[in-house]
Short mmCIF file of C-alpha atoms and ligand atoms in Angstrom, two decimals:
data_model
loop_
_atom_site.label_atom_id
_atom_site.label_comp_id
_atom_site.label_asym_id
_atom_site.label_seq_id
_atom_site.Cartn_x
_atom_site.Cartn_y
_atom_site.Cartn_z
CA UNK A 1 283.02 14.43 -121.15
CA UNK A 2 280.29 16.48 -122.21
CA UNK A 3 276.92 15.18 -122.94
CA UNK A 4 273.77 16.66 -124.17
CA UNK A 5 270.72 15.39 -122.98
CA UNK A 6 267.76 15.85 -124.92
CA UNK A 7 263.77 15.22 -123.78
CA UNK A 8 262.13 15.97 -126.64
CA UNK A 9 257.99 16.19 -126.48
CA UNK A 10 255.06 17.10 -129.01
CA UNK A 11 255.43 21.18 -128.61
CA UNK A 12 258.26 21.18 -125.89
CA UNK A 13 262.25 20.16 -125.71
CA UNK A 14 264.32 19.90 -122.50
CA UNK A 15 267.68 19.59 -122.21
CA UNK A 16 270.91 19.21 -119.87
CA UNK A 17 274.36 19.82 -120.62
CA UNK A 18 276.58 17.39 -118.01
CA UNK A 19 279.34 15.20 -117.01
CA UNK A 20 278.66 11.74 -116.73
CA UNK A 21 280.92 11.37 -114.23
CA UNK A 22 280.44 13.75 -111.75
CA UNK A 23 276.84 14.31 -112.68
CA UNK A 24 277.84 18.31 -112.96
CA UNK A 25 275.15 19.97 -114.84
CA UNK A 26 276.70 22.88 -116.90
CA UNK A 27 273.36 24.19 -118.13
CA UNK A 28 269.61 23.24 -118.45
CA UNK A 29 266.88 24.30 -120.52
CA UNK A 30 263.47 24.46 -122.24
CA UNK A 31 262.01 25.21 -125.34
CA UNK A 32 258.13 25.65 -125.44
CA UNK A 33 255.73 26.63 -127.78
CA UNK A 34 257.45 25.15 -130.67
CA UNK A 35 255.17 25.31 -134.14
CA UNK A 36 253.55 28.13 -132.08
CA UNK A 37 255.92 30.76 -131.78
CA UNK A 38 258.99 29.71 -129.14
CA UNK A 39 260.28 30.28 -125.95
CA UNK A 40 263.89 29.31 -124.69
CA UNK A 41 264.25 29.06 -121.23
CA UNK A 42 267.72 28.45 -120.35
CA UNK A 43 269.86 27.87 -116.76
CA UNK A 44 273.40 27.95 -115.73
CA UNK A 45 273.66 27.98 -111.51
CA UNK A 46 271.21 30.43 -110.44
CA UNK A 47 271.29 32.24 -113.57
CA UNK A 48 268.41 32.19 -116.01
CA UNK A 49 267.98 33.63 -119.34
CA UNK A 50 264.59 33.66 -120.92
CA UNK A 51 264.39 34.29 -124.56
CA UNK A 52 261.33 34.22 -127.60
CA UNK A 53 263.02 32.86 -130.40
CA UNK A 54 261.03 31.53 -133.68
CA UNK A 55 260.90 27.62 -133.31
CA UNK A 56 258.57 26.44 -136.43
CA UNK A 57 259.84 23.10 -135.69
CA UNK A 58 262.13 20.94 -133.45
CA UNK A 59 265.34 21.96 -135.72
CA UNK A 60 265.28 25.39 -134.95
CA UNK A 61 264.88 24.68 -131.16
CA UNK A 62 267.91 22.28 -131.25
CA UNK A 63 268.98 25.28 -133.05
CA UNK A 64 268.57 28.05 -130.41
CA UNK A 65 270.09 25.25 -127.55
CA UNK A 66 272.87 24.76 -129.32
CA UNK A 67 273.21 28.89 -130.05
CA UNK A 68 273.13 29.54 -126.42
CA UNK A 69 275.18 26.97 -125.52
CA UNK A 70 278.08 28.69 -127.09
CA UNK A 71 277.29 31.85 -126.79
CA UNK A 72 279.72 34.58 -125.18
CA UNK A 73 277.46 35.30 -122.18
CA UNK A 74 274.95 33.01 -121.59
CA UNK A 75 277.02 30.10 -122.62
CA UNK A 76 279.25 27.26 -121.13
CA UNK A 77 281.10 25.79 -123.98
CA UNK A 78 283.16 27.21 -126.46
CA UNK A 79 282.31 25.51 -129.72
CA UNK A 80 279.54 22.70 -130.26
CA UNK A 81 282.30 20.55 -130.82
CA UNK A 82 283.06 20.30 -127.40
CA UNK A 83 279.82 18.30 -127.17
CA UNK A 84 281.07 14.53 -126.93
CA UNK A 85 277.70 12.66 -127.68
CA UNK A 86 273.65 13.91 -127.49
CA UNK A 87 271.31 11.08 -125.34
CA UNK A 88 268.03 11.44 -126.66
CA UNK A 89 265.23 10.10 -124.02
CA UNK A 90 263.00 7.81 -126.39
CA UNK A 91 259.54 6.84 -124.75
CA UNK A 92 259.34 3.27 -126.60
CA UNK A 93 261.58 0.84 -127.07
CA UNK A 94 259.19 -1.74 -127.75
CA UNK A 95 260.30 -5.91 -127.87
CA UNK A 96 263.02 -4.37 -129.96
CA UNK A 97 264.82 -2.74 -127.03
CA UNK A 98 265.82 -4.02 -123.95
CA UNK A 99 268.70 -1.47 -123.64
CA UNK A 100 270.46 1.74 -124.80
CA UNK A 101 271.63 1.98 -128.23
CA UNK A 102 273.84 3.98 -130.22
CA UNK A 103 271.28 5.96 -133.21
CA UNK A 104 272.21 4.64 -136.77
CA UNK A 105 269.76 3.94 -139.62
CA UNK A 106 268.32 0.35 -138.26
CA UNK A 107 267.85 2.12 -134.73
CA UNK A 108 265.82 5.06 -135.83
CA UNK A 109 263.58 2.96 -138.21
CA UNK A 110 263.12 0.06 -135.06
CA UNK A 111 261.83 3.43 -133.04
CA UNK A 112 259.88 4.16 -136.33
CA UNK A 113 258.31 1.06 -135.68
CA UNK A 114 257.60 1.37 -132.04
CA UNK A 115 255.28 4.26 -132.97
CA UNK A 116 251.95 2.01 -132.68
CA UNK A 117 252.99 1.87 -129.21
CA UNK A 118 253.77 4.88 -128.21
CA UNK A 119 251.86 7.15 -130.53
CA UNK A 120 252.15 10.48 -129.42
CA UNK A 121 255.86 10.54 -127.72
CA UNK A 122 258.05 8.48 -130.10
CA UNK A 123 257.23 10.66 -133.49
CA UNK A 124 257.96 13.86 -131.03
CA UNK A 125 261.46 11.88 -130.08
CA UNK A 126 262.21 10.97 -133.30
CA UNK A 127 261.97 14.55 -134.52
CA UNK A 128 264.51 15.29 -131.66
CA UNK A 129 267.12 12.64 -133.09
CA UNK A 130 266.83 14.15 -136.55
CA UNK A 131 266.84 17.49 -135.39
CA UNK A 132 270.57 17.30 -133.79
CA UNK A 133 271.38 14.72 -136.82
CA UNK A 134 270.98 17.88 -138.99
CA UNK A 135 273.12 20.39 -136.87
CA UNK A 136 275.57 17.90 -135.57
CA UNK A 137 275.96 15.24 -138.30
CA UNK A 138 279.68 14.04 -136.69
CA UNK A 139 278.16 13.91 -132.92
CA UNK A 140 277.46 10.34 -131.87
CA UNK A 141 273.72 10.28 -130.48
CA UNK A 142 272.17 7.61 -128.16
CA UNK A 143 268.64 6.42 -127.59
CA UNK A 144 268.22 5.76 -124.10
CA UNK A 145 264.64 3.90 -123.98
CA UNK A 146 261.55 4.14 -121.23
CA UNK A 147 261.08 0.88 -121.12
CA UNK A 148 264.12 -0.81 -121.83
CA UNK A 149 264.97 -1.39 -118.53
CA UNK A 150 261.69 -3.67 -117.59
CA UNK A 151 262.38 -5.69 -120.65
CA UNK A 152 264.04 -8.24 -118.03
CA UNK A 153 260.26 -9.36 -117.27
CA UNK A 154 259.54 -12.81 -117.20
CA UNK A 155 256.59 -14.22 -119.75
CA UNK A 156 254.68 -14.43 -116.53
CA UNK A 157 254.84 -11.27 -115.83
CA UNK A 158 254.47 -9.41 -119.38
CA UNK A 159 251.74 -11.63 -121.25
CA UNK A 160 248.54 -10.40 -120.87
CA UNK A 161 245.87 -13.12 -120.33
CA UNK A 162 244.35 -12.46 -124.19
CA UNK A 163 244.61 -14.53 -127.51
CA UNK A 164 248.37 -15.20 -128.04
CA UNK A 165 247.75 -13.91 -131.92
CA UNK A 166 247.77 -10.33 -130.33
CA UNK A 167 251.15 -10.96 -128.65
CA UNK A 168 252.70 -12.35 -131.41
CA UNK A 169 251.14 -10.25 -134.47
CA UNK A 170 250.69 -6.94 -132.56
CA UNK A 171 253.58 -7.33 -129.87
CA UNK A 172 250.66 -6.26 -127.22
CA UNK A 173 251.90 -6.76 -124.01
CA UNK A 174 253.31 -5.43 -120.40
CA UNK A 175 256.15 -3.38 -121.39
CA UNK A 176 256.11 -0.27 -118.05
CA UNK A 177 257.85 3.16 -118.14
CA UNK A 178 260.00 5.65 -116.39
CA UNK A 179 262.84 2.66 -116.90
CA UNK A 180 265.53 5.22 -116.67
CA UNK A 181 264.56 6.21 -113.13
CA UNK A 182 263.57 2.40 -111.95
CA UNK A 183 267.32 1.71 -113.44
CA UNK A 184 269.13 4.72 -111.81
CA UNK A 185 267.53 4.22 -108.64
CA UNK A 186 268.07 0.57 -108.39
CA UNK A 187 271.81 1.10 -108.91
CA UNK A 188 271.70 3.59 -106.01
CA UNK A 189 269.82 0.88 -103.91
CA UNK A 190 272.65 -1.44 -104.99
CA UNK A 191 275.29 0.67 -103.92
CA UNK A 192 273.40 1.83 -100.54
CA UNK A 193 272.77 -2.03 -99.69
CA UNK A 194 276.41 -2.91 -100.23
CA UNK A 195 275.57 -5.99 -102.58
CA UNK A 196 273.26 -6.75 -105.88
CA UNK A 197 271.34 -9.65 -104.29
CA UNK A 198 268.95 -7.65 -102.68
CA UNK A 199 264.71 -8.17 -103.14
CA UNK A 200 263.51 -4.60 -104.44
CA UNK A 201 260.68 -2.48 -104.80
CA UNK A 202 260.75 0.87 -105.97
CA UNK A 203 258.08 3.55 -106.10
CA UNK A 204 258.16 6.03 -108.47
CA UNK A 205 255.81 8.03 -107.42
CA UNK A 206 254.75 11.58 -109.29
CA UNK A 207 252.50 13.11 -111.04
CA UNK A 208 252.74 9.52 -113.10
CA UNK A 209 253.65 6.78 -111.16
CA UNK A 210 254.64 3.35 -111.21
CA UNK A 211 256.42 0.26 -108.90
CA UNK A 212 258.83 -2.05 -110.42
CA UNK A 213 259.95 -5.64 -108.48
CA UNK A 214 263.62 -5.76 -109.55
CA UNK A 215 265.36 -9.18 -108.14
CA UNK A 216 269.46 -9.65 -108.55
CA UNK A 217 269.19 -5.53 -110.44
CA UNK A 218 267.08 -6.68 -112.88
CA UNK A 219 263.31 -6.06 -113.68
CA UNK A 220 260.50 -8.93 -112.48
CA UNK A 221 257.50 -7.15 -112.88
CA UNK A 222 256.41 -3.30 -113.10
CA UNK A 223 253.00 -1.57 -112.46
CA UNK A 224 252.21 0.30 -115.87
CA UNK A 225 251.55 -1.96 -119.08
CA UNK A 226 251.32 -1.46 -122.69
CA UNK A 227 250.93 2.20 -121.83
CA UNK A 228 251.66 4.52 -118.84
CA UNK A 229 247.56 4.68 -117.88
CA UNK A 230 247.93 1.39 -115.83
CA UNK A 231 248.85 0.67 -112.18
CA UNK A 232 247.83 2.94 -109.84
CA UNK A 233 245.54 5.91 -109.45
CA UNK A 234 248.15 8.78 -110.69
CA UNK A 235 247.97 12.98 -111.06
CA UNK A 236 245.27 12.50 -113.88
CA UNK A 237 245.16 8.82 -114.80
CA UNK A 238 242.58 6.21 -113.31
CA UNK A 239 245.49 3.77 -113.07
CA UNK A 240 244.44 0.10 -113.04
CA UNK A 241 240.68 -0.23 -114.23
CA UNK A 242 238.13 -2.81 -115.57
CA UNK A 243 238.02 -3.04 -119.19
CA UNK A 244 234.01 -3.25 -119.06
CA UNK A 245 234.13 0.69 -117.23
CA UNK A 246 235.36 1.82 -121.27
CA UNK A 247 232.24 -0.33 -122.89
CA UNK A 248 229.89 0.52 -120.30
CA UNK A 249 230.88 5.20 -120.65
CA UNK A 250 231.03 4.62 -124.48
CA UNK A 251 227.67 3.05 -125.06
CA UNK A 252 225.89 5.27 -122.20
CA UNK A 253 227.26 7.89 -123.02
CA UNK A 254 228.16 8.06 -126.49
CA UNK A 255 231.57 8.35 -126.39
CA UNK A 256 233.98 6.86 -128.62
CA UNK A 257 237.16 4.78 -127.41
CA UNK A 258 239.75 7.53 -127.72
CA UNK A 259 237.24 10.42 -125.83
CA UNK A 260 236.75 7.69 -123.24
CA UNK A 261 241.14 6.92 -123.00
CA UNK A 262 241.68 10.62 -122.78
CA UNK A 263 239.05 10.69 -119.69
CA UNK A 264 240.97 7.97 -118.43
CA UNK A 265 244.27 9.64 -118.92
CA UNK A 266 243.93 13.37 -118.12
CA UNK A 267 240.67 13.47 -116.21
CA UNK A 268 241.21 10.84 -113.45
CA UNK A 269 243.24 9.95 -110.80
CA UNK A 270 243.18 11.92 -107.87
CA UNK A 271 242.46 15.14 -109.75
CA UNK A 272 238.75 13.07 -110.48
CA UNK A 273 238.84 11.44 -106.71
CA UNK A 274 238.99 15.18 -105.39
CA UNK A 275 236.47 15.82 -107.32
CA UNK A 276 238.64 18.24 -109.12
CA UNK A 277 240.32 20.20 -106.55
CA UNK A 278 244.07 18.84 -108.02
CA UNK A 279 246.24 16.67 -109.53
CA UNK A 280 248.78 18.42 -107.07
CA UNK A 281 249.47 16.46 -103.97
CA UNK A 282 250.18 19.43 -102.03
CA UNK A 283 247.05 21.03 -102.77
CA UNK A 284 245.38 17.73 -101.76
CA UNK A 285 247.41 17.83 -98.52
CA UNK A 286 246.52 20.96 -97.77
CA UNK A 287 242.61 20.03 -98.40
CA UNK A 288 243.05 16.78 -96.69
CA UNK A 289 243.99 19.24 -93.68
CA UNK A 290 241.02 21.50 -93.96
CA UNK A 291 238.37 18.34 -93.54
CA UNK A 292 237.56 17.97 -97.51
CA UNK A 293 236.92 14.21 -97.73
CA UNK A 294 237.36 13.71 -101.44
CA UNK A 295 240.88 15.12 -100.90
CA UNK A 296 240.87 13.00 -97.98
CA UNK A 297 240.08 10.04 -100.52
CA UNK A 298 241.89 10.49 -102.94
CA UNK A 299 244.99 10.87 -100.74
CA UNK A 300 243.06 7.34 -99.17
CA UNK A 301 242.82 5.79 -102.04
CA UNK A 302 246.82 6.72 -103.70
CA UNK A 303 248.53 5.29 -100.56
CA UNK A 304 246.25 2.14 -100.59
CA UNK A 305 246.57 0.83 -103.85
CA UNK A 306 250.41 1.74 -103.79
CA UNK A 307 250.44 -0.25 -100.55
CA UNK A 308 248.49 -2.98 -102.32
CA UNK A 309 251.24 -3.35 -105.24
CA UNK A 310 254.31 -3.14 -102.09
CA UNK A 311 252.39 -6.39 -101.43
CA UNK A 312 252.05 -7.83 -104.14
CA UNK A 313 255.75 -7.25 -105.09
CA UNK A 314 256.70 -8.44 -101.91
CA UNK A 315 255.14 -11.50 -102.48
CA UNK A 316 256.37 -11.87 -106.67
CA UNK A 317 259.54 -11.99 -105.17
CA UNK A 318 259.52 -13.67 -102.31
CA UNK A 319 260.64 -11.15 -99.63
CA UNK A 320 261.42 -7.77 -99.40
CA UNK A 321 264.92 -6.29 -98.14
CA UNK A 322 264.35 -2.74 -99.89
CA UNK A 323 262.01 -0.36 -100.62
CA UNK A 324 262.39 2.93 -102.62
CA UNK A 325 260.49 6.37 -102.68
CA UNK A 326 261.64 8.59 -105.63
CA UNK A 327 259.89 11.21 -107.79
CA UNK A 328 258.18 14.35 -106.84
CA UNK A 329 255.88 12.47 -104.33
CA UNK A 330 257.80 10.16 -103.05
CA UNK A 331 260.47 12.28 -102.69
CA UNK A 332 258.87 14.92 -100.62
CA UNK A 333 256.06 13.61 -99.33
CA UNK A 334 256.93 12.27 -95.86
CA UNK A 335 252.88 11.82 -95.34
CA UNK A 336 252.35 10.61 -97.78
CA UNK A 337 255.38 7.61 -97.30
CA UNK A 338 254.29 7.36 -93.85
CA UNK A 339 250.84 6.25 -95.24
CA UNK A 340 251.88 4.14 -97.55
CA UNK A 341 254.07 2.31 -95.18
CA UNK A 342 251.49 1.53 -92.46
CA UNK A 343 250.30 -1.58 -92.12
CA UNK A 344 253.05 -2.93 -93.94
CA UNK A 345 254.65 -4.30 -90.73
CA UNK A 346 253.84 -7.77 -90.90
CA UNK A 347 256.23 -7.41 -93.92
CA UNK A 348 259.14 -5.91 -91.79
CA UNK A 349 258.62 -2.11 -93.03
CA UNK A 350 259.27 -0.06 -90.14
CA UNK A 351 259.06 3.66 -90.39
CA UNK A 352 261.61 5.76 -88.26
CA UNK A 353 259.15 9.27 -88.12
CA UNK A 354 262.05 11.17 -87.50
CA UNK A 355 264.46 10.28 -90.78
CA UNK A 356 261.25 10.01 -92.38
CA UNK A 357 260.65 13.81 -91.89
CA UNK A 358 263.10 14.10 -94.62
CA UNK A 359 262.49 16.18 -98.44
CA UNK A 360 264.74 15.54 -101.92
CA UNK A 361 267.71 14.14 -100.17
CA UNK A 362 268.89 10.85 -100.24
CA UNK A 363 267.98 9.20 -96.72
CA UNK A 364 267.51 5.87 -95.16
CA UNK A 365 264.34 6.38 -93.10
CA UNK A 366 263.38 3.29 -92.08
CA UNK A 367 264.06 2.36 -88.00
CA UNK A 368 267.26 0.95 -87.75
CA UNK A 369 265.28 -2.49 -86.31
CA UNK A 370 263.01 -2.60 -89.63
CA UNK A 371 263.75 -5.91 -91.58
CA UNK A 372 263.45 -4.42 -94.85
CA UNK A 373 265.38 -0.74 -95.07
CA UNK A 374 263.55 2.10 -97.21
CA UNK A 375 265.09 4.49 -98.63
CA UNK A 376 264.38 7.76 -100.10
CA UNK A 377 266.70 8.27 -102.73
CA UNK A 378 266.03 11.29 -105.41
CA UNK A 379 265.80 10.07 -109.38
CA UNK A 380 267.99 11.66 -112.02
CA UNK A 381 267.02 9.85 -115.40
CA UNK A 382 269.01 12.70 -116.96
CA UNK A 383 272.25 11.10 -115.75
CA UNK A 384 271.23 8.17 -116.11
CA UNK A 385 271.09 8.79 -119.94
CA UNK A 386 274.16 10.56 -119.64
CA UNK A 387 275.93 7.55 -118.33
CA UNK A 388 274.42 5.04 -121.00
CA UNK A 389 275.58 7.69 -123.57
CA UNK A 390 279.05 7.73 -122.30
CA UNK A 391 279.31 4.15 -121.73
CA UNK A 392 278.01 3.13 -125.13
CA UNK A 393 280.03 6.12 -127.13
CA UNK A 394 283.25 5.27 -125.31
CA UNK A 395 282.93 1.21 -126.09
CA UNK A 396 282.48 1.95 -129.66
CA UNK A 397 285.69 4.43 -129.55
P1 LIG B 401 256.41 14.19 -113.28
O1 LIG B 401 255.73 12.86 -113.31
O2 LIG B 401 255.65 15.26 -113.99
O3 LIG B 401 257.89 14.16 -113.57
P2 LIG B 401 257.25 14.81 -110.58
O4 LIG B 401 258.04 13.58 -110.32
O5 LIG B 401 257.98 16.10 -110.72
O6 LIG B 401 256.24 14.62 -111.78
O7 LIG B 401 256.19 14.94 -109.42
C1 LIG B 401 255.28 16.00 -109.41
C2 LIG B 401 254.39 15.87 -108.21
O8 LIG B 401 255.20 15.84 -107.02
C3 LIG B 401 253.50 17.07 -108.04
O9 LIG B 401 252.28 16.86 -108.71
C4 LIG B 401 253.31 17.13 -106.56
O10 LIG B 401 252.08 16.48 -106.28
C5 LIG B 401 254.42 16.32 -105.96
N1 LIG B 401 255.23 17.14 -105.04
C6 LIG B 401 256.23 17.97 -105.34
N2 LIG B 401 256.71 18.57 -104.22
C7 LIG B 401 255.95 18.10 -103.20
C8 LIG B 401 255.91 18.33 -101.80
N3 LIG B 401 256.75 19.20 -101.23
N4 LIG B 401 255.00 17.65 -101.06
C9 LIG B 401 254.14 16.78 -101.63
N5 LIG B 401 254.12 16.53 -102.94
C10 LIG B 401 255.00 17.18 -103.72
#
């Protein structure tokens, strides 16, 4: 099968041509700039193509992908009909969600009504789905959801502690993202383990991060809430903070709620805690090294409260057996892990410095007498859309 896998954001639009199956990737892409003037970026092996091609909206970016997906040279496919379905990665699902779902009238107006929530990705998704709707009217296309996967949360674990009327008018809640990688990950974990009952934490950590609990495969608790900015300190987010911080910088300073949230949001985190240096934990690394202590802090400050959650977790679920690194960070950053990990040994995490010396592969690296076994294993939410796609499309053949 071939499926086309569509991210589509505000100005940009990345996508992935693959098998489900074998998780071949036949060509990958980006459009930028789109309303401004366009750029198609596009990849097959080691081969890229780079082209500025007018994209005055989404449509004539889904357009261009589907143009050089067939084309004579810089294509892989003969005709667009040899595209079996399009997964579109949808930010929120809302309570309306709690897994894939094949796009038909009811769906896209349910996503419609997620937008409260998710306010600046789900109109840019949205434009995606009707974009390919347009140009490929008899392809199937699947909405593969952010935060479907946490929607196994108990109560306990989603309400937040306010007046019930703004659960139950406003749907305000703990809802979590980057689903599709806590999902594809915890599969891997299952299949690594050799059985489902295992207790699970997994660290996605990037330039946004976030820990889910997941118990049996499924979801108990996750670190980001009704939006990404919770949990902890990220690239440019504060992560978990006091709601009295936004009162206290609006009325000194004159600031209204949304100046203070984009403060919050793209001025914080570690970039703030290095007092600017980077959002980029390899240029904090590399300041840590040279004896700046706000890098030194901020890298202090990441690893603890990501410890601090492990615990937590831990605890939620009553034991630990595995523990995941995935994303950019976690992926590659064997200090980083390393940091994270110690003092964790009253919990059986035990480090093996060796396998832990290990970047973007999967690897066990904890010592083979550590209790609970941690794994790095490298994300791929675009298969993991690709697989939901499949799986839905072919049950509804
Ligand atoms: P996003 O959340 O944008 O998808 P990624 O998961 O790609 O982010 O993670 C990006 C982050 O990964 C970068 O900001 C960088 O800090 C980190 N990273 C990437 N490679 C390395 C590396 N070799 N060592 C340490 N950190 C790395």
């Amino acid at each position: 099968m071939n499926i086309l896998v569509i991210n589509a954001g505000s100005s940009s639009l990345k996508y992935q041509l693959m098998d489900p199956e074998t998780g071949v990737v036949a060509a990958k892409g980006l459009c930028e700039r789109i309303y401004i003037d366009g750029r198609l970026t596009h990849k097959v092996g080691d081969r890229k193509v780079v082209k500025d091609i007018p994209m005055p909206s989404h449509s004539e970016a889904i357009a261009a992908v589907l143009e050089i997906l067939v084309d004579p040279v810089d294509g892989v496919i003969k005709s667009t009909d040899e595209i079996d379905a399009v997964g579109h990665r949808v930010l929120h699902g809302g309570m309306k969600f709690s897994d894939s779902c094949i796009i038909d009238d009811k769906c896209i107006e349910a996503i419609e009504a997620c937008i409260p929530l998710g306010p600046l990705h789900n109109p840019a998704n949205l434009m995606g789905i009707r974009a390919c709707q347009a140009v490929m009217p008899n392809t199937p296309q699947v909405a593969v959801f952010d935060t479907a996967f946490h929607m196994t949360m108990p109560p306990k674990a989603y309400r937040y502690a306010i007046p019930t009327e703004y659960f139950e008018n406003d749907d305000i809640r703990r809802y979590g993202f980057h689903g599709t990688s806590h999902k594809y990950v915890t599969r891997r974990a299952i299949a690594l383990m050799g059985r489902e009952d295992i207790k699970l934490v997994n660290c996605h950590l990037g330039n946004g991060s976030s820990l889910s609990a997941v118990a049996n495969g499924k979801c108990q608790d996750t670190s980001m809430g009704l939006s990404p900015l919770a949990g902890v300190p990220m690239g440019t987010r504060s992560g978990d903070i006091d709601a009295c911080v936004v009162q206290f910088i609006c009325n000194k300073y004159g600031m209204s709620v949304d100046e203070c949230l984009t403060m919050l949001n793209k001025k914080s985190g570690v970039l703030a805690l290095s007092n600017g240096v980077s959002s980029d934990f390899r240029d904090l690394e590399a300041g840590a090294n040279n004896g700046d202590a706000a890098c030194q802090l901020a890298l202090e400050k990441f690893c603890y409260e990501v410890r601090k959650y492990i615990g937590a977790y831990a605890a939620a679920l009553g034991g630990l057996d595995c523990l995941v690194f995935t994303a950019g960070v976690g992926e590659n950053g064997p200090t980083t892990r390393a940091d994270i990990c110690q003092g964790l040994e009253f919990l059986g995490v035990k480090l093996d410095p060796q396998r832990n010396n290990v970047r973007g592969k999967e690897a066990l690296i904890s010592a083979d007498d550590s209790k609970v076994k941690v794994w790095v294993i490298p994300t791929n939410e675009e298969l993991m859309i690709a697989q939901d796609t499949a799986d839905l499309v072919n049950a509804a053949k």
